[in-house]
Tab-separated table of C-alpha atoms and ligand atoms in Angstrom:
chain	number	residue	atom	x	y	z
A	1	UNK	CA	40.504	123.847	166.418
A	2	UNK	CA	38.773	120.728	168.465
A	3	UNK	CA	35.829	121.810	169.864
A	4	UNK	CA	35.798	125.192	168.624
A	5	UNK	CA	38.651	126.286	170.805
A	6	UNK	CA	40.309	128.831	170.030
A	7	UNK	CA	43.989	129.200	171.930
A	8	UNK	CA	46.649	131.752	172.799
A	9	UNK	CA	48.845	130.704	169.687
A	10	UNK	CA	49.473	127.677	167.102
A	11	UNK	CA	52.628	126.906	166.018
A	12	UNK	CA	53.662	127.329	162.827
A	13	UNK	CA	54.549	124.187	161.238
A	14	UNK	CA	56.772	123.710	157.764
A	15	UNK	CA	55.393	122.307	154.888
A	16	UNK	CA	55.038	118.622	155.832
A	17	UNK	CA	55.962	117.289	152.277
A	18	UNK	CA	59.242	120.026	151.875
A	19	UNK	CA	59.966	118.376	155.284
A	20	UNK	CA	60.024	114.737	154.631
A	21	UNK	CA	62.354	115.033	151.424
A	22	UNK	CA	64.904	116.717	154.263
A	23	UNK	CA	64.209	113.744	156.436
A	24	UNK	CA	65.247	111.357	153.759
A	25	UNK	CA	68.423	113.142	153.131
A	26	UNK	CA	69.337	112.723	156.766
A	27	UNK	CA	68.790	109.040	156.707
A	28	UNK	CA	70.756	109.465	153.694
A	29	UNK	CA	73.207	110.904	155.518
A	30	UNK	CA	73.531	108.891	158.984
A	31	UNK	CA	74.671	112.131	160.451
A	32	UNK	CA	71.433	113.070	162.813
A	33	UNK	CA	73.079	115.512	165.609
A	34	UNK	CA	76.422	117.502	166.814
A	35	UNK	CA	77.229	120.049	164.393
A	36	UNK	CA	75.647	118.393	161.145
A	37	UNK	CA	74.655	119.347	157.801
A	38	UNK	CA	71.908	121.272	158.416
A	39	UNK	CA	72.864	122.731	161.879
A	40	UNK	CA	75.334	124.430	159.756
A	41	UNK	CA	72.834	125.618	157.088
A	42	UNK	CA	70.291	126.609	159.422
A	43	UNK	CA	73.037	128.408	161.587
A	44	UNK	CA	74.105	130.604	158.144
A	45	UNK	CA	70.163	130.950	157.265
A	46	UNK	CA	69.420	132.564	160.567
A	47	UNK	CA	72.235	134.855	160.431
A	48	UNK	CA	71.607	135.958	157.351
A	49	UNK	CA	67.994	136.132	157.856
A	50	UNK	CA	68.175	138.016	161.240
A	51	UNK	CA	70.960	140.304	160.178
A	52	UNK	CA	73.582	139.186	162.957
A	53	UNK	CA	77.250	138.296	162.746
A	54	UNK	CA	77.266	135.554	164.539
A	55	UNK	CA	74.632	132.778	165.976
A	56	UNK	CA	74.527	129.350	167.810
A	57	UNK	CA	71.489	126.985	167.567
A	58	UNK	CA	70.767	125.336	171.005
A	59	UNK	CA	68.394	122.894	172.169
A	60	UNK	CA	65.717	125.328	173.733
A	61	UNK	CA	65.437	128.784	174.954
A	62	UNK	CA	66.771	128.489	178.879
A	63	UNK	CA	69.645	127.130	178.127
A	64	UNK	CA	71.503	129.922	176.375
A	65	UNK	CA	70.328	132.382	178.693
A	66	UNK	CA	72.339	130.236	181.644
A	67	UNK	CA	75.373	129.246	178.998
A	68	UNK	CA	75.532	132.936	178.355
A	69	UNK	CA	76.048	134.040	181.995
A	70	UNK	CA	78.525	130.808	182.272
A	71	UNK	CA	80.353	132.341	179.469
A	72	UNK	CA	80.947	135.788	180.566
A	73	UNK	CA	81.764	134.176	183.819
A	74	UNK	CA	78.806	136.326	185.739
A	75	UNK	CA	78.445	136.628	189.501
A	76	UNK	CA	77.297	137.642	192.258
A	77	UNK	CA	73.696	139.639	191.375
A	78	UNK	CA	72.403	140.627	188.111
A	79	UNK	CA	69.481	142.860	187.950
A	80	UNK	CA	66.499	142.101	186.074
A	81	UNK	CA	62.710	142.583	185.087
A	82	UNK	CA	60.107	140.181	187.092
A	83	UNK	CA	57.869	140.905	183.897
A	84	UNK	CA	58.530	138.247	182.150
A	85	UNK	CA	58.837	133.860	181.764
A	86	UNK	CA	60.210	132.321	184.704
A	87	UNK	CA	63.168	131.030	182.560
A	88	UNK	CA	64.752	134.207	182.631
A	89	UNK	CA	65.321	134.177	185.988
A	90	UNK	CA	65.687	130.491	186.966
A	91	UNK	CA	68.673	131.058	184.306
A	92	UNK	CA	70.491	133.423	187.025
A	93	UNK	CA	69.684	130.545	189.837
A	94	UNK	CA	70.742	127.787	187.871
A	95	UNK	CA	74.362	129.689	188.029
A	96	UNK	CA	74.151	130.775	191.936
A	97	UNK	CA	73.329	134.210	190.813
A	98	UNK	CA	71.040	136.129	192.820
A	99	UNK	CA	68.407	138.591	190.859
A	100	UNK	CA	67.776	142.271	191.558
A	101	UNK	CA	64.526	143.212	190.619
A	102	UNK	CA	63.941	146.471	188.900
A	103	UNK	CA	60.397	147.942	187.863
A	104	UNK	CA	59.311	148.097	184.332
A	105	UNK	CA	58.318	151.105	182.248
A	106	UNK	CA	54.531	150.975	181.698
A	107	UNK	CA	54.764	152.017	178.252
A	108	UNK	CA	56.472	148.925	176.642
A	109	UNK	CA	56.790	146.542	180.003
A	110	UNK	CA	60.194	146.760	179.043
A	111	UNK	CA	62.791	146.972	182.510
A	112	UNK	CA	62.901	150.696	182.906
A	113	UNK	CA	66.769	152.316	182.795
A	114	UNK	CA	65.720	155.241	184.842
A	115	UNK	CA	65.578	152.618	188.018
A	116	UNK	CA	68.478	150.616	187.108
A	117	UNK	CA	71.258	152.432	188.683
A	118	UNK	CA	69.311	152.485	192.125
A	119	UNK	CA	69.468	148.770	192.259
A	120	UNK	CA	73.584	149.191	191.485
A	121	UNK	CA	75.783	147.411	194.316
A	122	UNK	CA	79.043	146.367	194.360
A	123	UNK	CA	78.255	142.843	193.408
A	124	UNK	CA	76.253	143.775	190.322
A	125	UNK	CA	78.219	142.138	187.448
A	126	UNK	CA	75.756	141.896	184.552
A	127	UNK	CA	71.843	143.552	183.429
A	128	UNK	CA	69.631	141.036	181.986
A	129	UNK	CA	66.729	142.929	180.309
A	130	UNK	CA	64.025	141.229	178.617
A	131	UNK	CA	62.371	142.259	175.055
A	132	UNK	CA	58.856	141.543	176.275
A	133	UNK	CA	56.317	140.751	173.535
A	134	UNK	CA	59.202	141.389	171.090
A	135	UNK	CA	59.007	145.542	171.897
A	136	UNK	CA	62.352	146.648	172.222
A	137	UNK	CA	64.121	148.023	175.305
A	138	UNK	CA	65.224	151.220	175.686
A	139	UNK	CA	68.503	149.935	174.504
A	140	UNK	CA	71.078	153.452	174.235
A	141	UNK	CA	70.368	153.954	178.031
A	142	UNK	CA	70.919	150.298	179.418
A	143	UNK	CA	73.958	150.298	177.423
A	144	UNK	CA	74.833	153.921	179.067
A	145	UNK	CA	74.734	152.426	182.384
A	146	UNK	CA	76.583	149.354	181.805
A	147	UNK	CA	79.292	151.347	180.090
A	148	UNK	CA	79.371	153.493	183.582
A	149	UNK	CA	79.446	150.879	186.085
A	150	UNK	CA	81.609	147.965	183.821
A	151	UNK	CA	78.592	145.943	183.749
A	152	UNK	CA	77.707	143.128	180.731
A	153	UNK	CA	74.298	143.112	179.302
A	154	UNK	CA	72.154	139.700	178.196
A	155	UNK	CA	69.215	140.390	176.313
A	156	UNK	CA	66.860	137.746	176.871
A	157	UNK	CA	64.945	138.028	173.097
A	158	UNK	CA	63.072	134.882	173.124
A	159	UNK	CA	59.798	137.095	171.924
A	160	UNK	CA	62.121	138.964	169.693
A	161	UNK	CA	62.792	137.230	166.575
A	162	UNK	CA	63.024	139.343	163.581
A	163	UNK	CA	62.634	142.870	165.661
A	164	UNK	CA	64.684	145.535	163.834
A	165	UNK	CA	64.818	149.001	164.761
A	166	UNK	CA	65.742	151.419	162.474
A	167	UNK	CA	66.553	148.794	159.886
A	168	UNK	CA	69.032	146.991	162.339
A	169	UNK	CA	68.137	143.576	164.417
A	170	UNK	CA	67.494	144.816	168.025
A	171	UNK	CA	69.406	141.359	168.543
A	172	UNK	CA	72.718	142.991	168.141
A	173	UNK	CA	72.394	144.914	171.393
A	174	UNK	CA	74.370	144.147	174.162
A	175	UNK	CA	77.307	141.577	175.161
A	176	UNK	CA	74.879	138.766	173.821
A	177	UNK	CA	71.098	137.903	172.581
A	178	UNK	CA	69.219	134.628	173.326
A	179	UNK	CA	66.168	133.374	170.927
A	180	UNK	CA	63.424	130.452	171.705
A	181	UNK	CA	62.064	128.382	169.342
A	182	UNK	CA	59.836	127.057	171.083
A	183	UNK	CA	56.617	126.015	169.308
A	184	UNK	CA	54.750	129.015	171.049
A	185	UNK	CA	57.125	131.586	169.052
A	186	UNK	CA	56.757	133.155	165.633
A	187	UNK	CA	59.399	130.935	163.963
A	188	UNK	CA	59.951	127.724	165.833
A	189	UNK	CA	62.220	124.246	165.558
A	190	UNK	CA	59.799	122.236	167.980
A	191	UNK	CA	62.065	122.842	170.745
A	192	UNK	CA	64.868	125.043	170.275
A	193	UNK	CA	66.915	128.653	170.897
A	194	UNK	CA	69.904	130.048	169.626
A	195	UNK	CA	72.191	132.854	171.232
A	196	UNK	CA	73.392	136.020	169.142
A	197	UNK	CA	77.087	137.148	170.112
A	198	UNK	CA	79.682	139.869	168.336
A	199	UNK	CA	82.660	137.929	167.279
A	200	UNK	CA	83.691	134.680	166.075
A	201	UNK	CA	86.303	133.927	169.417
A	202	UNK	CA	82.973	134.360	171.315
A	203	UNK	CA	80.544	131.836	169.149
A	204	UNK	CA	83.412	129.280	169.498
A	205	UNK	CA	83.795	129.188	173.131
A	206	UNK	CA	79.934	129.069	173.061
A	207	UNK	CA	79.905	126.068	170.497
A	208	UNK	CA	82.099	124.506	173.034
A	209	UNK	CA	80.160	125.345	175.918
A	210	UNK	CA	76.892	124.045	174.438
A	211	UNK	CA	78.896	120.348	173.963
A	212	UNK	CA	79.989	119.728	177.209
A	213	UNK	CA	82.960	122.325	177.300
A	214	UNK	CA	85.075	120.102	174.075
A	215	UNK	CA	87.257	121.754	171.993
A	216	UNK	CA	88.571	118.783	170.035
A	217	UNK	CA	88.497	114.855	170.603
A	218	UNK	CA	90.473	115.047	174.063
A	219	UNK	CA	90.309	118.785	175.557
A	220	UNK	CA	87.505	120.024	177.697
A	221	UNK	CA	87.839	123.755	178.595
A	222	UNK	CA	84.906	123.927	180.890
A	223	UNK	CA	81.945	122.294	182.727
A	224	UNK	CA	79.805	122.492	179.529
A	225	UNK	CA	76.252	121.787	179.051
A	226	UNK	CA	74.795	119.553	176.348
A	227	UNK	CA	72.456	121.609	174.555
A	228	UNK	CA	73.195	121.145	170.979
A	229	UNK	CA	70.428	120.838	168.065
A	230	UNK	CA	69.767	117.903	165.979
A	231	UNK	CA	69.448	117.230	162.659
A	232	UNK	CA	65.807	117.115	162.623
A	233	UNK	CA	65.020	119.925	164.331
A	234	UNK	CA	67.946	122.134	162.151
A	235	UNK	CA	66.257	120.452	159.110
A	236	UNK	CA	62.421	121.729	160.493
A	237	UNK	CA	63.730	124.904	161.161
A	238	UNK	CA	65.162	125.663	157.427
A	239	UNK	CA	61.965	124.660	155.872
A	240	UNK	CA	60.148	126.739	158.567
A	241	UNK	CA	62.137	129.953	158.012
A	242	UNK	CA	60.737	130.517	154.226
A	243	UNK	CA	57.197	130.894	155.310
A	244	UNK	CA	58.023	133.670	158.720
A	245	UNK	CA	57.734	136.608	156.977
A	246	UNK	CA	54.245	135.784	155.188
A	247	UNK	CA	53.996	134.319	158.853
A	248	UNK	CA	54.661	137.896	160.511
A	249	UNK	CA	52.313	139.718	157.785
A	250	UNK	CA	50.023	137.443	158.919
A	251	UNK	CA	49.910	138.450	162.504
A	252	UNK	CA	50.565	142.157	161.502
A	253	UNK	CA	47.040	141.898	160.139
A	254	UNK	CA	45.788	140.210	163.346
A	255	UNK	CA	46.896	142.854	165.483
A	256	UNK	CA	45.542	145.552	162.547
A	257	UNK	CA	42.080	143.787	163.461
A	258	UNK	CA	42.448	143.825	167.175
A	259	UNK	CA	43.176	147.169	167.209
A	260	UNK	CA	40.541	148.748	165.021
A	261	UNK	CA	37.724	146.536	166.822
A	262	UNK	CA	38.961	147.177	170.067
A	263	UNK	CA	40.574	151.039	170.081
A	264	UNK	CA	37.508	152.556	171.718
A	265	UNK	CA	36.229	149.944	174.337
A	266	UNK	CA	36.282	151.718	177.098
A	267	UNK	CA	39.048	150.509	179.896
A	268	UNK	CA	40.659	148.156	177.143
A	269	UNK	CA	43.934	149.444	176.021
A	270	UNK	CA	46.522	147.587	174.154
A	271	UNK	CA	50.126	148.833	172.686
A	272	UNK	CA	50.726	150.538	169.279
A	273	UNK	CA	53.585	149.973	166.568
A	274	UNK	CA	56.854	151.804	167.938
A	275	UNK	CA	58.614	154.261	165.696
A	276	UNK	CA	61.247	153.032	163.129
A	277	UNK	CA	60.619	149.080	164.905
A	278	UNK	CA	59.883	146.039	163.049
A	279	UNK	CA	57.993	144.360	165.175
A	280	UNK	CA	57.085	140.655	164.801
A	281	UNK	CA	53.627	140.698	166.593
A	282	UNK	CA	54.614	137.641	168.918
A	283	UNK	CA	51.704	138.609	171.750
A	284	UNK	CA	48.612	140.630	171.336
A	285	UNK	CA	48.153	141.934	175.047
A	286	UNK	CA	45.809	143.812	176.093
A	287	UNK	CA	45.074	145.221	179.601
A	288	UNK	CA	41.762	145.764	181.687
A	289	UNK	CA	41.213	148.931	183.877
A	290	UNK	CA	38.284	146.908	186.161
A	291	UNK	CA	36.839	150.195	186.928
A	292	UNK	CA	36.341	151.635	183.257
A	293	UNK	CA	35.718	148.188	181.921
A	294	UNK	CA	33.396	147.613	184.577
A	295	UNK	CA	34.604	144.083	184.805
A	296	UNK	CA	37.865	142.774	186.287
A	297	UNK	CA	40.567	141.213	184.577
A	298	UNK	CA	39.751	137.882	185.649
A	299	UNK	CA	36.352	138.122	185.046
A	300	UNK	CA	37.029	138.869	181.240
A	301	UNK	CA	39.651	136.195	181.534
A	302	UNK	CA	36.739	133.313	182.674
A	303	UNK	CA	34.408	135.170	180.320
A	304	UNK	CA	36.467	134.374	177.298
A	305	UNK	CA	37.443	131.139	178.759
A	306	UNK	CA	33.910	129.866	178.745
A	307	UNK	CA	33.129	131.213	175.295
A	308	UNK	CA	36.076	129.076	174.492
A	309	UNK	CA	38.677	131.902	173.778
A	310	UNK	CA	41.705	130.989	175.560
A	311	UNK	CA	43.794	134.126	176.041
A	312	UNK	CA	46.564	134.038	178.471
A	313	UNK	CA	48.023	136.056	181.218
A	314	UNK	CA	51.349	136.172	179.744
A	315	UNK	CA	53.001	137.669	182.880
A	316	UNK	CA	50.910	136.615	185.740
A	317	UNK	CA	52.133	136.104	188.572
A	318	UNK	CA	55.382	138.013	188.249
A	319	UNK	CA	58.251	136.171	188.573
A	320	UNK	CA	59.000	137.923	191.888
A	321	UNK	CA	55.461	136.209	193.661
A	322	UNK	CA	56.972	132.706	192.897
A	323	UNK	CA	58.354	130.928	196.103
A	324	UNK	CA	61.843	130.276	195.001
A	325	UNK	CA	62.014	134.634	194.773
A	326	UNK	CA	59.683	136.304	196.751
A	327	UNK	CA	61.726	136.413	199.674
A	328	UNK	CA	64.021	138.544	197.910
A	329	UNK	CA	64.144	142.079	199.338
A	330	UNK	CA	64.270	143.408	195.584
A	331	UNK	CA	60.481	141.544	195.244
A	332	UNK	CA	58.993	143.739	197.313
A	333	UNK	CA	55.384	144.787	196.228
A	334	UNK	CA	56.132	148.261	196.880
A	335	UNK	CA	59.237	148.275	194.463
A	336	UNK	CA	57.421	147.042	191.083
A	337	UNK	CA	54.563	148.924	191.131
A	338	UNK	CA	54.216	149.276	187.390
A	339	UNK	CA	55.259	145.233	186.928
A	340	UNK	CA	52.046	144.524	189.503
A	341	UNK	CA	49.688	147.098	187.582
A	342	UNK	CA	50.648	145.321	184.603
A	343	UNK	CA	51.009	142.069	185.648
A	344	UNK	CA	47.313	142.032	187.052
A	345	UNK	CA	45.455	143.948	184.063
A	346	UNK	CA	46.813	141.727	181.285
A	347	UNK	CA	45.272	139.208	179.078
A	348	UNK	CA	46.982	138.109	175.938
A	349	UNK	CA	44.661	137.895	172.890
A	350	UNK	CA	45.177	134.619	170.327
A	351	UNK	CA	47.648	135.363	168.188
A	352	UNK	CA	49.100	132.904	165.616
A	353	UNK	CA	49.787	132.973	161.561
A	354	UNK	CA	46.598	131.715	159.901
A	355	UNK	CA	43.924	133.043	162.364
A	356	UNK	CA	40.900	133.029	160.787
A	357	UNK	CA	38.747	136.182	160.330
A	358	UNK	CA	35.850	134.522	162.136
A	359	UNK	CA	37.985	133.776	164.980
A	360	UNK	CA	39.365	137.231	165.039
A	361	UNK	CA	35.783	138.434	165.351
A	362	UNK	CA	35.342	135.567	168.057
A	363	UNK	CA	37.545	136.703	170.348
A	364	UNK	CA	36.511	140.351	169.720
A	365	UNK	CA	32.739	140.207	170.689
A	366	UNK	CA	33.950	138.194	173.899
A	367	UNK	CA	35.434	141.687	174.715
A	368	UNK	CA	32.994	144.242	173.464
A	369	UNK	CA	30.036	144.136	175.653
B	401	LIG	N1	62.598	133.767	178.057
B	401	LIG	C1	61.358	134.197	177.778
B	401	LIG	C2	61.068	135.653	177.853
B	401	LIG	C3	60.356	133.278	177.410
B	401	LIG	O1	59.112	133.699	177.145
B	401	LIG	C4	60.687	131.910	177.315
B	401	LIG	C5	59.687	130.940	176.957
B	401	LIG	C6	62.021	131.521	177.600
B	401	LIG	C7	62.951	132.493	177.969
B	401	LIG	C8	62.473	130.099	177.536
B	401	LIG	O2	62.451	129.591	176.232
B	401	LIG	P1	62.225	127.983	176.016
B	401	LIG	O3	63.230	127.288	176.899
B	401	LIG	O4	60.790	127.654	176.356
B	401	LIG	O5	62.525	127.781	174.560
B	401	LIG	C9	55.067	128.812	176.860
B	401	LIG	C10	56.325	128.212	176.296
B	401	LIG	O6	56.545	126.872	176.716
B	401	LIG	C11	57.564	129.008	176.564
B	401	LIG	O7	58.490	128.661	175.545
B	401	LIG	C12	57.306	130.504	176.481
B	401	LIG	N2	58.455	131.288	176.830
B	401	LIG	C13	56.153	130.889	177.384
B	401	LIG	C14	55.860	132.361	177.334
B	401	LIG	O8	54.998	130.195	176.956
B	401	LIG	P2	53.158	127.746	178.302
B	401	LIG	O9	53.274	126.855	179.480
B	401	LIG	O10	52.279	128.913	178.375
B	401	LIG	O11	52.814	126.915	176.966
B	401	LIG	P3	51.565	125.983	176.683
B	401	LIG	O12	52.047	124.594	176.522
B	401	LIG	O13	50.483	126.238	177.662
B	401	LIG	O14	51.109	126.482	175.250
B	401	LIG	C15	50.342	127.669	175.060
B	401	LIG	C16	49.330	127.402	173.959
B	401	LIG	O15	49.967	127.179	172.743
B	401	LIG	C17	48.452	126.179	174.173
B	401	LIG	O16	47.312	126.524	174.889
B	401	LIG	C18	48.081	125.757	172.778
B	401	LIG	C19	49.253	126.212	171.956
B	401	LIG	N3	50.153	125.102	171.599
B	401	LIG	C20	51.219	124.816	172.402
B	401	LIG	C21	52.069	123.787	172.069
B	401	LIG	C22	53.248	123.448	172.948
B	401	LIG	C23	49.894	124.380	170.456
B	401	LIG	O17	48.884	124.633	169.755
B	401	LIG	N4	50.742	123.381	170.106
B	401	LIG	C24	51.841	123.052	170.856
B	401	LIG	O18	52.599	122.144	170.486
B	401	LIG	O19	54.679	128.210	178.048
């Protein structure tokens, strides 16, 4: 990296020369967005790949998270964790909705089901959890309480690509998933997302949603969005899905390195594998008890930063300190406790495919004192 910098992720990028034979066919082909050749083939990759029924590609991460609350026609408030990316929530204000924020379990950062039916009112309609870091919610007992109180469930799984548990894509879970793409992610197209649903009825109203609401040259069945993936990106993202599992190994043996340098630091802790989950090691974070460490979290943070490590705070502030929420009663310090304890202890470690051994060891001694 330029000057020796070494940052939060890279993005994985396809083999340039696999690429540019793809481009040709597509100038072959004239056809360079709505529903083309590729779109289609990338759409039956990833479903295959991921192990889901059904998926649709979309132009980024936000916007199936809001076309997924359009579709299941969601109102009023839907409760959520602040400890994650503001897009989760700006999804439910894009759509009028208003957020309830519920406290997250400190052991995965996860939103924590034991608090969820607390924050239950009579104008909850729908739980949007998030799979932070790609660890995967306590699923059985959101799904428990939605089944009690008629609520729908959208997994926001933009970290989550590729998580199984027990041999089955956490991505299933719930009324629907949404991926990113985004070039931060383990498998990217650039820009990009895709939403995971059950049945085919479902991923056509969604196709339609995602072009404007048509469902044929002269009907319009709602105020869709255009959010649709080209061509180029589709074509980026086949060529990019051979290489994400050497991609994941790769990280697997980051975090393997991380782990065995940094297990007995004193007031450095970081989370372990889960049971039965494969996990895609999207984020390495690890948090800083000031008093053990003897330094505080944003000391460590400028630390690294001037030794040219650029870690990130990957969730700081919590969603629920940003002005457009923090008036809401539900972002009340004194009701996410465990989000704040988190939120202000974490620092996430570079992470990317490819990470070099020396910069592995880099990053390390900035820690160990
Ligand atoms: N839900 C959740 C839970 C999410 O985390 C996200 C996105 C979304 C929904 C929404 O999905 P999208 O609509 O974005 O598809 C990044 C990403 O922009 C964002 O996608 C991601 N989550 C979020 C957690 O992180 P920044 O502002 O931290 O990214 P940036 O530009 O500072 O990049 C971080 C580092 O990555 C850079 O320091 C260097 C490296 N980098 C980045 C880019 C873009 C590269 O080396 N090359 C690149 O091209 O938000």
């Amino acid at each position: 990296m330029e000057n020796n910098i070494i940052t939060v992720t890279s993005p994985l990028l396809p083999d340039l020369g696999e690429f540019e034979k793809y481009l040709e066919d597509i100038w072959d082909r004239k056809w360079i967005t709505n529903n083309g050749y590729y779109h289609k083939q990338l759409e039956s990759a990833l479903a295959e790949y991921l192990k889901v029924p059904y998926i649709s590609l979309f132009t980024n991460g936000t916007l199936p998270l809001i076309t997924a609350l359009q579709a299941l026609r969601i109102t009023g408030e839907v409760i959520t964790t602040p400890y994650s990316f503001v897009a989760t929530t700006h999804a439910l204000w894009w759509n009028g909705i208003k957020p309830v924020f519920v406290d997250i379990d400190p052991a995965t950062g996860n939103i924590d089901p034991e608090k969820i039916e607390a924050a239950i009112t009579p104008k909850t309609t729908a739980i949007m959890p998030v799979h932070v870091y790609g660890k995967p919610c306590k699923t059985k007992e959101i799904q428990e309480i939605a089944d009690k109180y008629g609520l729908k469930i959208i997994y926001d799984a933009a970290h989550a690509f590729g998580v199984e548990v027990d041999g089955k894509s956490i991505l299933n879970e719930g009324d629907m998933s949404t991926l990113s793409f985004h070039a931060t992610k383990v498998f990217n197209t650039i820009e990009g997302g895709a939403m995971v649903m059950h049945d085919e009825k479902t991923k056509k109203r969604i196709d339609y949603l995602k072009n404007f609401g048509f469902a044929g040259e002269t009907e319009v069945i709602a105020p869709g969005i255009n959010s649709k993936m080209d061509e180029m990106r589709s074509a980026y993202g086949l060529v990019n899905l051979k290489q994400v599992d050497k991609a994941i190994e790769s990280r697997r043996q980051v975090a393997i390195k991380y782990r065995a340098a940094l297990h007995n630091v004193e007031g450095i802790t970081f989370f372990d594998d889960m049971p039965g989950v494969r996990h895609n090691y999207s984020y390495f974070p690890i948090f800083v008890d000031a008093e053990k460490y003897g330094m505080t979290r944003d000391e460590l943070y400028a630390k690294m930063k001037s030794q040219n490590v650029l870690g990130r705070r990957y969730f700081y502030p919590l969603i629920s300190e940003f002005t457009t929420y923090r008036g809401l009663e539900s972002a009340n310090r004194e009701n996410l406790p465990n989000a704040h304890k988190m939120a202000d202890s974490v620092i996430c470690l570079p992470m990317y495919a490819g990470l070099t051994d020396e910069d592995v060891e880099r990053g390390i001694k900035t820690i160990i004192k």
